[in-house]
Coordinates of C-alpha atoms in Angstrom, one line a residue:
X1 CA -6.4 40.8 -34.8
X2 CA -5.2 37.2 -35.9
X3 CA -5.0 36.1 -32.5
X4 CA -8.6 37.6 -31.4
X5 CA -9.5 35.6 -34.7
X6 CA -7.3 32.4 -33.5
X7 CA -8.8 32.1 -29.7
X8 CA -12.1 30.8 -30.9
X9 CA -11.2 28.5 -33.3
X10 CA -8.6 26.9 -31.6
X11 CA -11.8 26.7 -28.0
X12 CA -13.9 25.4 -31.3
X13 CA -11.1 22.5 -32.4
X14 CA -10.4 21.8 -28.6
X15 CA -13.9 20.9 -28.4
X16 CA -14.0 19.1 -30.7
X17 CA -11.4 17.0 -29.8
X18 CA -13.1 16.5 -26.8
X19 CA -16.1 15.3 -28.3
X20 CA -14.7 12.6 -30.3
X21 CA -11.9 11.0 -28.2
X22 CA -13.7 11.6 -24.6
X23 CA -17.1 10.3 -26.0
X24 CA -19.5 8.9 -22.6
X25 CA -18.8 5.6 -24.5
X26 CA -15.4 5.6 -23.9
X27 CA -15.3 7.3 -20.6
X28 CA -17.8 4.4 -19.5
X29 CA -15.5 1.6 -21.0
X30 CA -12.8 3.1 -19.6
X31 CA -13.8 3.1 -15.8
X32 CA -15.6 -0.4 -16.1
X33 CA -12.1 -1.7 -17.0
X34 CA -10.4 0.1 -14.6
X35 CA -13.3 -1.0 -11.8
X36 CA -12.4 -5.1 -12.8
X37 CA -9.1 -5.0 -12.7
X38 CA -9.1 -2.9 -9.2
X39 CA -12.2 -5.3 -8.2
X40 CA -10.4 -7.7 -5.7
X41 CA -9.7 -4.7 -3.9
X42 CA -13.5 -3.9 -3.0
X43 CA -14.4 -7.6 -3.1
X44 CA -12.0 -8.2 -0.5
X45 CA -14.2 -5.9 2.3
X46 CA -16.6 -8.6 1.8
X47 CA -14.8 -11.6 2.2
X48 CA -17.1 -14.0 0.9
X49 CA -15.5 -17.2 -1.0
X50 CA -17.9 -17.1 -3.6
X51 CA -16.6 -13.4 -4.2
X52 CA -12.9 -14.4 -3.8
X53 CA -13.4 -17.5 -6.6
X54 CA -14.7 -15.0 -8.9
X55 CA -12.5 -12.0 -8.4
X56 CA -9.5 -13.2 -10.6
X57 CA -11.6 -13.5 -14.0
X58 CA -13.0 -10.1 -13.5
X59 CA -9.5 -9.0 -13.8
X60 CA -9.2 -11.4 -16.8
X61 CA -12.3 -9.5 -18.2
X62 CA -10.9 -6.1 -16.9
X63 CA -7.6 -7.0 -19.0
X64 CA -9.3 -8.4 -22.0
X65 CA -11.6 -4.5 -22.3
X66 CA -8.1 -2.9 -22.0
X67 CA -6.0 -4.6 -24.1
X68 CA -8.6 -4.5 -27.0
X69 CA -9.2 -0.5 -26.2
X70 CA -8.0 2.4 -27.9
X71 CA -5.0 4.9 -27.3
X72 CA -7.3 7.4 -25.0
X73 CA -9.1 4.3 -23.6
X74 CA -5.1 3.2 -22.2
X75 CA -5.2 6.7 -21.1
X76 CA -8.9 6.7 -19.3
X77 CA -8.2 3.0 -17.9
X78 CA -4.9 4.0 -16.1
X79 CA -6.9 7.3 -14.7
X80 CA -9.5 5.9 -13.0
X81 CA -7.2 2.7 -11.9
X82 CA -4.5 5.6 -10.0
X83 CA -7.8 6.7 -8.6
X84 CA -9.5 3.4 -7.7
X85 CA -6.8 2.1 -6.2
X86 CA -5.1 5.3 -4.2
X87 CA -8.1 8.2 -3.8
X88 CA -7.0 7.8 0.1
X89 CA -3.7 9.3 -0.2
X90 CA -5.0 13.0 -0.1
X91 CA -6.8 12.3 2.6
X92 CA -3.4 12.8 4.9
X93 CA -3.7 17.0 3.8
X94 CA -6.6 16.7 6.3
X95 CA -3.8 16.4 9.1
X96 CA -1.3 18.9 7.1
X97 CA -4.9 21.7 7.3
X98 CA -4.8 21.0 3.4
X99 CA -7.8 19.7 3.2
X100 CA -8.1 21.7 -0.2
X101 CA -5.7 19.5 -1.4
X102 CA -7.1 16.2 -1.5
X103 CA -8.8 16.3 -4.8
X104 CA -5.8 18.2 -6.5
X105 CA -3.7 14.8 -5.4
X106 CA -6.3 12.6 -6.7
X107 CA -6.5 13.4 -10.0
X108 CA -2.9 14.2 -9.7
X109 CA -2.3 10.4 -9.1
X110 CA -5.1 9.3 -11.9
X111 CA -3.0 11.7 -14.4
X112 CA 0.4 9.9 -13.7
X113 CA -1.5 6.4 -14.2
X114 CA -2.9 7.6 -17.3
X115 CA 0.3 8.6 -19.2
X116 CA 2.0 5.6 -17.5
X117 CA -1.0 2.9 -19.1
X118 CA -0.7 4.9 -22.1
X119 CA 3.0 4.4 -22.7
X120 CA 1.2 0.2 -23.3
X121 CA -0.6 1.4 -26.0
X122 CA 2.0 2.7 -28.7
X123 CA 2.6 -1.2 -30.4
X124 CA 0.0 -1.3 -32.7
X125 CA -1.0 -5.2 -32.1
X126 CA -2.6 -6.4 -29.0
X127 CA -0.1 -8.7 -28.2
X128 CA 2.3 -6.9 -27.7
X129 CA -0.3 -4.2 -25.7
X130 CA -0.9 -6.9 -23.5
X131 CA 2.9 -8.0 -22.9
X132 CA 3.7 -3.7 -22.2
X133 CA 0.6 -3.6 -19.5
X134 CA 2.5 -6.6 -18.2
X135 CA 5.7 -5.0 -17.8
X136 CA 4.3 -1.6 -16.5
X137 CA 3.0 -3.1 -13.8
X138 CA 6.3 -3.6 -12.5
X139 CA 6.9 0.5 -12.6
X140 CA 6.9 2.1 -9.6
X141 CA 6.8 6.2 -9.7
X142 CA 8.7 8.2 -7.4
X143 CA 9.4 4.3 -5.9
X144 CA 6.4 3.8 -4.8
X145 CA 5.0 0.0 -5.6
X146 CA 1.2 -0.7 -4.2
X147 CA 0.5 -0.8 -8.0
X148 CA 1.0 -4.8 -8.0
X149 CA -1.2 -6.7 -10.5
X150 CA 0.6 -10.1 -9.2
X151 CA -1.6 -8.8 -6.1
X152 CA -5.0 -8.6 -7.9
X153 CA -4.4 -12.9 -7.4
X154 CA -4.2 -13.1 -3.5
X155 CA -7.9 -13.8 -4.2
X156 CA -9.0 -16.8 -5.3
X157 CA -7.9 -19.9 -6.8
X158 CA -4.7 -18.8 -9.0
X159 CA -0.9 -18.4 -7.3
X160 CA -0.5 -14.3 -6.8
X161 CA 3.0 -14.5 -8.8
X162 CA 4.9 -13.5 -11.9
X163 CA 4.0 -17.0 -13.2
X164 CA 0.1 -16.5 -12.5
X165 CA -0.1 -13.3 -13.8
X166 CA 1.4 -14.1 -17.4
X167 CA -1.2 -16.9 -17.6
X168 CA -3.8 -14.3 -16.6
X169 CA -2.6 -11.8 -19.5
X170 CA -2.2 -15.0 -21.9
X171 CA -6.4 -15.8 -21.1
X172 CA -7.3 -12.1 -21.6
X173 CA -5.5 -12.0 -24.8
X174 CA -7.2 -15.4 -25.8
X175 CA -10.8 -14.1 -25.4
X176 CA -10.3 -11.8 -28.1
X177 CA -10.4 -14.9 -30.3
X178 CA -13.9 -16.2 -32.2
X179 CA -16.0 -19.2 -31.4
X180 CA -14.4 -22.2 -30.5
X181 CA -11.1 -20.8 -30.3
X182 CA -11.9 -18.8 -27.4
X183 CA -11.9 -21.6 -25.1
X184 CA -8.5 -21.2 -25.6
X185 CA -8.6 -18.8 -22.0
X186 CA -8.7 -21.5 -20.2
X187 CA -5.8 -23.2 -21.2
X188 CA -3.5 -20.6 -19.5
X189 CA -5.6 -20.9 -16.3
X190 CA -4.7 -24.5 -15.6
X191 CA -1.2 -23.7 -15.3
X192 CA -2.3 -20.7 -13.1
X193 CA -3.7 -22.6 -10.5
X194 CA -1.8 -22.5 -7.1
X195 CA -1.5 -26.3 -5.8
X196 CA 1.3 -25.8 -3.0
X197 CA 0.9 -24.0 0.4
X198 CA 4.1 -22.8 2.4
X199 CA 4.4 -23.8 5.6
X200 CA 3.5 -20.8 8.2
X201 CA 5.8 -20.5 11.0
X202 CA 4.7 -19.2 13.9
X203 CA 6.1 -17.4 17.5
X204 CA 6.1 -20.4 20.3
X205 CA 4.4 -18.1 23.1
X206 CA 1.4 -16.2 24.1
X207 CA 1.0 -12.8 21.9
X208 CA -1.2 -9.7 22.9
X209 CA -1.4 -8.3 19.5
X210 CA -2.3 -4.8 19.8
X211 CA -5.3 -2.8 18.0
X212 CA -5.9 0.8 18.5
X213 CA -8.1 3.8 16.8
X214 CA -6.8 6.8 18.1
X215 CA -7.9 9.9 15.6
X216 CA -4.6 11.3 13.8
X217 CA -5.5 14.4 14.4
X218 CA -6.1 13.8 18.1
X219 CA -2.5 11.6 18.7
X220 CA 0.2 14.1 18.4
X221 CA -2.0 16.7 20.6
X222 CA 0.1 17.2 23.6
X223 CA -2.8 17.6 25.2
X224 CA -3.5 13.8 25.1
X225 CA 0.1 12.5 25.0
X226 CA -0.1 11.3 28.8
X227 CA -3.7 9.8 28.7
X228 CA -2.1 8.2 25.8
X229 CA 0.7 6.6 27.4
X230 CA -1.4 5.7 30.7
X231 CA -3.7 3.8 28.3
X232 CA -0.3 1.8 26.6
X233 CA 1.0 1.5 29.9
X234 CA -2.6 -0.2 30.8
X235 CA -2.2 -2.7 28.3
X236 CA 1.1 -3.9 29.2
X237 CA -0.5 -4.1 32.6
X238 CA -3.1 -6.0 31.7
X239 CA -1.2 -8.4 29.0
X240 CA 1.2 -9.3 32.2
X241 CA -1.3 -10.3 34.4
X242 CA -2.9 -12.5 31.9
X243 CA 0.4 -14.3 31.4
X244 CA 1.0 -13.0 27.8
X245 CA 5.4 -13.3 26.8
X246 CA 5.1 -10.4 24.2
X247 CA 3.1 -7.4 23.5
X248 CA 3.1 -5.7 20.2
X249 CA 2.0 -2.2 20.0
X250 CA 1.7 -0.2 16.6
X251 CA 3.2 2.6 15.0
X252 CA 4.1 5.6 17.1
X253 CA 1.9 3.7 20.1
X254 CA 3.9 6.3 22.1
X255 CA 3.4 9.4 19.7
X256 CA 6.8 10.9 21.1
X257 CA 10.5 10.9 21.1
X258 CA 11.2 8.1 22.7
X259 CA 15.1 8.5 23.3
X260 CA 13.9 11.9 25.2
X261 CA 11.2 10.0 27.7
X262 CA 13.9 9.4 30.5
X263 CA 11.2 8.1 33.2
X264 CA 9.1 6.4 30.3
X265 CA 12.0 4.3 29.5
X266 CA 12.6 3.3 33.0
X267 CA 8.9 1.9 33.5
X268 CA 9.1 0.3 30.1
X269 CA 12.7 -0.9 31.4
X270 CA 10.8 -2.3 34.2
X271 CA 8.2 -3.6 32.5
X272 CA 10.2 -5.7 30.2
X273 CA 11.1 -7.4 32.9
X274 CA 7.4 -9.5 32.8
X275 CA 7.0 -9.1 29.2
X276 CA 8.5 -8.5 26.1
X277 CA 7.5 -5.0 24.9
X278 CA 7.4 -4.1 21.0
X279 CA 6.2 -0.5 20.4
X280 CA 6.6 2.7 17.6
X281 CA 7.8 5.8 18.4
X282 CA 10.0 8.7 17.2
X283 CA 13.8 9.5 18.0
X284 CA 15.8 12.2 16.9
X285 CA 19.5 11.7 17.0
X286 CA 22.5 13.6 14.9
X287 CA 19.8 16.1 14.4
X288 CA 18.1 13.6 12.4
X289 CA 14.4 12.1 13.3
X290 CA 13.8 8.9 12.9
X291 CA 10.6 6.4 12.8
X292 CA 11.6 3.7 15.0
X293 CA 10.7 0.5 16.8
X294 CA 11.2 0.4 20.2
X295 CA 12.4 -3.3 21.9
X296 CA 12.1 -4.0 26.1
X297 CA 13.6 -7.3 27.2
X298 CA 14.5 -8.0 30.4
X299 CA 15.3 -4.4 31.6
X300 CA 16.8 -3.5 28.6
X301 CA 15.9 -1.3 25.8
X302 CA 16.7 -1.6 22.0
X303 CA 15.9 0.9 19.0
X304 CA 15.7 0.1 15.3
X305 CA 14.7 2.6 12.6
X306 CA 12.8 2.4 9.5
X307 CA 14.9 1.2 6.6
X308 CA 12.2 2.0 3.5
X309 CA 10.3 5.4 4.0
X310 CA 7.4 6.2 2.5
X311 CA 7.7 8.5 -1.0
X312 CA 6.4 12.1 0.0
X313 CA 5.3 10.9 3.6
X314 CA 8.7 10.5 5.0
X315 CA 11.0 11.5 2.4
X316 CA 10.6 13.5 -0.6
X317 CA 12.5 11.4 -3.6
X318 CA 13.4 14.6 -5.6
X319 CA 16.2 16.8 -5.9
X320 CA 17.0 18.8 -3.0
X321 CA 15.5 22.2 -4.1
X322 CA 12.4 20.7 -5.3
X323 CA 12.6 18.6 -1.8
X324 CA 13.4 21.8 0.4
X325 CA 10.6 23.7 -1.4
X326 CA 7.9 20.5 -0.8
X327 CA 8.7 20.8 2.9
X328 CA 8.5 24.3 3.4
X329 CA 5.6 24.8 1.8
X330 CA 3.6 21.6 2.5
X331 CA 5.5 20.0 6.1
X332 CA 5.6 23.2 7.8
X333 CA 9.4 22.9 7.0
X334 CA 10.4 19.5 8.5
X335 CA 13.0 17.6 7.3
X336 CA 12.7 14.0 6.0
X337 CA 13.4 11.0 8.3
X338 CA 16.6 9.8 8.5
X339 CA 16.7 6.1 7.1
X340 CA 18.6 2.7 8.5
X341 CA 21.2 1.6 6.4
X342 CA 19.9 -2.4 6.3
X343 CA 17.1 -4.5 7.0
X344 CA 17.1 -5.4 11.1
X345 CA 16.7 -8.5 12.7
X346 CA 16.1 -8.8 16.3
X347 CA 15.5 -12.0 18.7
X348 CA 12.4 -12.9 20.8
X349 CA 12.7 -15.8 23.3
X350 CA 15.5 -17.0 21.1
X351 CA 13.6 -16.8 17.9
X352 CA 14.8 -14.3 15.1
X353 CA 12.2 -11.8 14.0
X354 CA 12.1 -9.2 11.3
X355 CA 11.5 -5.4 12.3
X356 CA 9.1 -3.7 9.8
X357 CA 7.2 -0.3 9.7
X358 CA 4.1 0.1 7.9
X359 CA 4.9 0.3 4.5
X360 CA 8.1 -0.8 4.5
X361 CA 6.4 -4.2 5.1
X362 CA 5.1 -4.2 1.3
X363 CA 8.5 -3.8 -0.3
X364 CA 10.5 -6.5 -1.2
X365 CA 13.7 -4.8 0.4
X366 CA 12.4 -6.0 3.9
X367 CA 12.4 -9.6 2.9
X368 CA 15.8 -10.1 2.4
X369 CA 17.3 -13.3 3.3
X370 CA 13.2 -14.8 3.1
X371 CA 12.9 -14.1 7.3
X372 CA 10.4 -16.7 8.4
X373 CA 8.7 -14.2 10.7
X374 CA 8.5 -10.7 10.7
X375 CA 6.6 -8.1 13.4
X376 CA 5.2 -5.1 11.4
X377 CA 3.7 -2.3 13.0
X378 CA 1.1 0.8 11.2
X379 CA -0.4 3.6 11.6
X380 CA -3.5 3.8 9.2
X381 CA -5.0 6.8 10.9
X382 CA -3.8 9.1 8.1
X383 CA -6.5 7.7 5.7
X384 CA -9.3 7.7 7.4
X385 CA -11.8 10.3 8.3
X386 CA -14.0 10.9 11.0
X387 CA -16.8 10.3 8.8
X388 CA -14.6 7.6 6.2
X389 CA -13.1 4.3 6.2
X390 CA -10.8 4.3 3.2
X391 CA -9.8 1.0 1.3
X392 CA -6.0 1.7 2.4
X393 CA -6.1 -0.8 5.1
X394 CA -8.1 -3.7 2.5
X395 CA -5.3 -2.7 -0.1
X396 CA -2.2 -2.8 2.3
X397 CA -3.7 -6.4 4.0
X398 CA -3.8 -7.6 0.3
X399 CA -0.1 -6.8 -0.3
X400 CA 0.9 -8.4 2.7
X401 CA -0.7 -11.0 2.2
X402 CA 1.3 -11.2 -1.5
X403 CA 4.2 -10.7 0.3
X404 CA 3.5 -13.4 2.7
X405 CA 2.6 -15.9 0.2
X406 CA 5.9 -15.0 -2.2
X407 CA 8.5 -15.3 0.6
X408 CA 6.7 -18.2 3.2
X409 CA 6.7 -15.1 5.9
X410 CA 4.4 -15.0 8.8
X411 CA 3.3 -11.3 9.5
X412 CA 2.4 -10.3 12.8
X413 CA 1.0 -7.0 12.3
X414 CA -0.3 -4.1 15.3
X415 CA -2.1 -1.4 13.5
X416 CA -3.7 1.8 14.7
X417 CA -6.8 3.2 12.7
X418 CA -7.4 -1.0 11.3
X419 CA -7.4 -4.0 12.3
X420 CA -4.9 -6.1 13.5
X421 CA -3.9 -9.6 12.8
X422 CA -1.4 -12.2 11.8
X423 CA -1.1 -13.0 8.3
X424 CA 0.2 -15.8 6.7
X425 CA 1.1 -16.9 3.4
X426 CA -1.8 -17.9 1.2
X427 CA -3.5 -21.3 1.0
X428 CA -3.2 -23.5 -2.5
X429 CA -6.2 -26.2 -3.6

């Protein structure tokens, strides 16, 4: 009886809870923080300079309404940032037949951003809010690190660094002052400003730099897998006869094993011969698969696998029974990807190049020894629908572009499902 009698007034207290920490003030405060601090990532589809000067002093504002919130505010803020910034990622259950499963993962990743912006608000003066936001934004859950405010400054005037971001927190903690002393803000901003530019280096020969849109759930339908290959095998063609040294191709260009392709290898063999052929594809070896890069020069063939795979795309970074379980039940039991043991460099017409996969291209791991040039190839058909373009590609083209500008690397970069290009590092005043 004291339970039937408890039920209800613990629904009553609940809801009440509810109605005075998850007011639509708050909720609205919340999400209009969270949309400036995630704004260069929408402003970039634009790509308007007007847009770009702007950008960085909406995430000033957006860090200013945060730091100055409440506890559930911190909690709200990091929710709809998670989401803001990474909705796409359950758009890759489409391919799994999961489709049930895509908003389950996005509030999923919203939750995780929540607690993790809430840890920020414990100290009790803004201050030292501000200096915890700081240092969570070098967290990285389950090792995964797109969540890069240093990256919110590849737009704009101010240098996308550890030095221009600390100026950025010191002028959103300075608008919190009164009058006059709120000028203060732009104090920091001077010393924000990016004034040098590092010298792009660039490959001494003519590139065909591949872009493709082939449907993910379409490229690993053996049903297509030889048009497929035809078509690859039609741009080499045509890159040779119009006198091109190197030909990039993107991830999994040749959506097979590649080590099993006996006659494939031979034409590629051949090929190579004319041109210099850089392509993905899989290989299983030591009953381990492997996402790999794929090198023809002059008749002969090199492979180099993936050193950083992606958290729960290629690997599962949990223990092994949660791991085996996540497979089974979600990867119709495959096994992760078997990773390189070390970054791999590889030469083209005597110049030294960096291999990179995809996301492996936005971790600091790849740039190891600051390589002046690196060749990264993507597939970016996993976020896209038939019906939307996600912001995964404007997000990941921002990070290299961070990248870029932090280690004075030139990024040429073969994408299917996006567009390709060759990115270099960021330009100061």
């Amino acid at each position: 009886m004291r339970l039937i009698n408890f039920v209800p007034a613990f629904l009553f207290l609940n809801r009440k809870f509810l109605k005075q920490y998850f007011t639509t003030k708050i909720i609205i405060k919340a999400f209009v923080s969270a949309f400036l601090i995630s704004n260069f990532i929408f402003l970039a589809i634009f790509d308007y300079e007007i847009l770009n000067f702007i950008s960085p002093f909406l995430t000033i504002l957006g860090i200013h309404l945060l730091i100055n919130t409440d506890r559930i505010g911190f909690f709200l803020t990091g929710f709809f940032v998670g989401i803001l910034w990474f909705y796409w990622i359950g758009f890759s259950f489409i391919y799994y037949e999961m489709t049930y499963m895509i908003p389950i993962v996005i509030i999923s990743v919203g939750i995780v951003y929540g607690f993790i912006f809430l840890i920020a608000s414990f100290p009790s003066f803004v201050f030292l809010r501000a200096v915890m936001i700081f240092l969570i934004s070098y967290i990285h859950p389950f090792g995964f690190n797109w969540f890069n405010l240093e990256a919110t400054l590849v737009l704009g005037v101010f240098e996308p660094s550890t030095k221009g971001l600390i100026c950025i927190f010191l002028s959103a903690y300075f608008l919190r002052f009164n009058k006059f002393y709120k000028l203060l803000f732009l104090i920091p901003l001077i010393f924000a400003v990016q004034i040098d530019t590092k010298k792009p280096n660039f490959l001494p020969f003519d590139i065909q730099l591949v872009q493709t849109n082939i449907p993910q759930d379409k490229k690993w339908d053996k049903r297509y897998k030889n048009d497929f290959i035809n078509e690859n095998l039609k741009l080499i063609n045509s890159a040779i006869r119009d006198n091109k040294k190197l030909i990039i191709m993107p991830e999994n260009a040749f959506a097979t094993f590649m080590n099993f392709e006996k006659e494939l290898i031979l034409e590629l063999k051949k090929l190579s011969k004319n041109i210099t052929i850089v392509a993905g594809a899989l290989s299983y070896e030591n009953r381990q698969a492997h996402n790999s890069t794929y090198i023809f020069d002059d008749g002969k063939m090199r492979k180099i696998d993936k050193y950083v795979l992606v958290p729960f795309g290629e690997e599962i970074p949990l223990p092994n029974f949660m791991r085996d379980f996540i497979n089974k039940n979600f990867f119709n039991g495959a096994s992760d990807f078997k990773p390189a043991g070390d970054v791999s460099d590889y030469e083209i017409g005597g110049v030294l190049v960096r291999n990179a996969i995809c996301y492996e291209a936005t971790t600091d791991k790849i740039y190891k020894n600051n390589p002046k040039i690196i060749i990264a190839i993507t597939n970016n058909a996993w976020f896209k629908t038939k019906n939307i373009n996600s912001t995964e590609p404007v997000l990941q083209h921002l990070l290299l572009k961070y990248y870029a500008t932090k280690y004075g690397t030139t990024i040429y970069h073969s994408v299917n499902g996006s567009k390709s290009e060759i990115i270099i590092p960021k330009k100061g005043i």
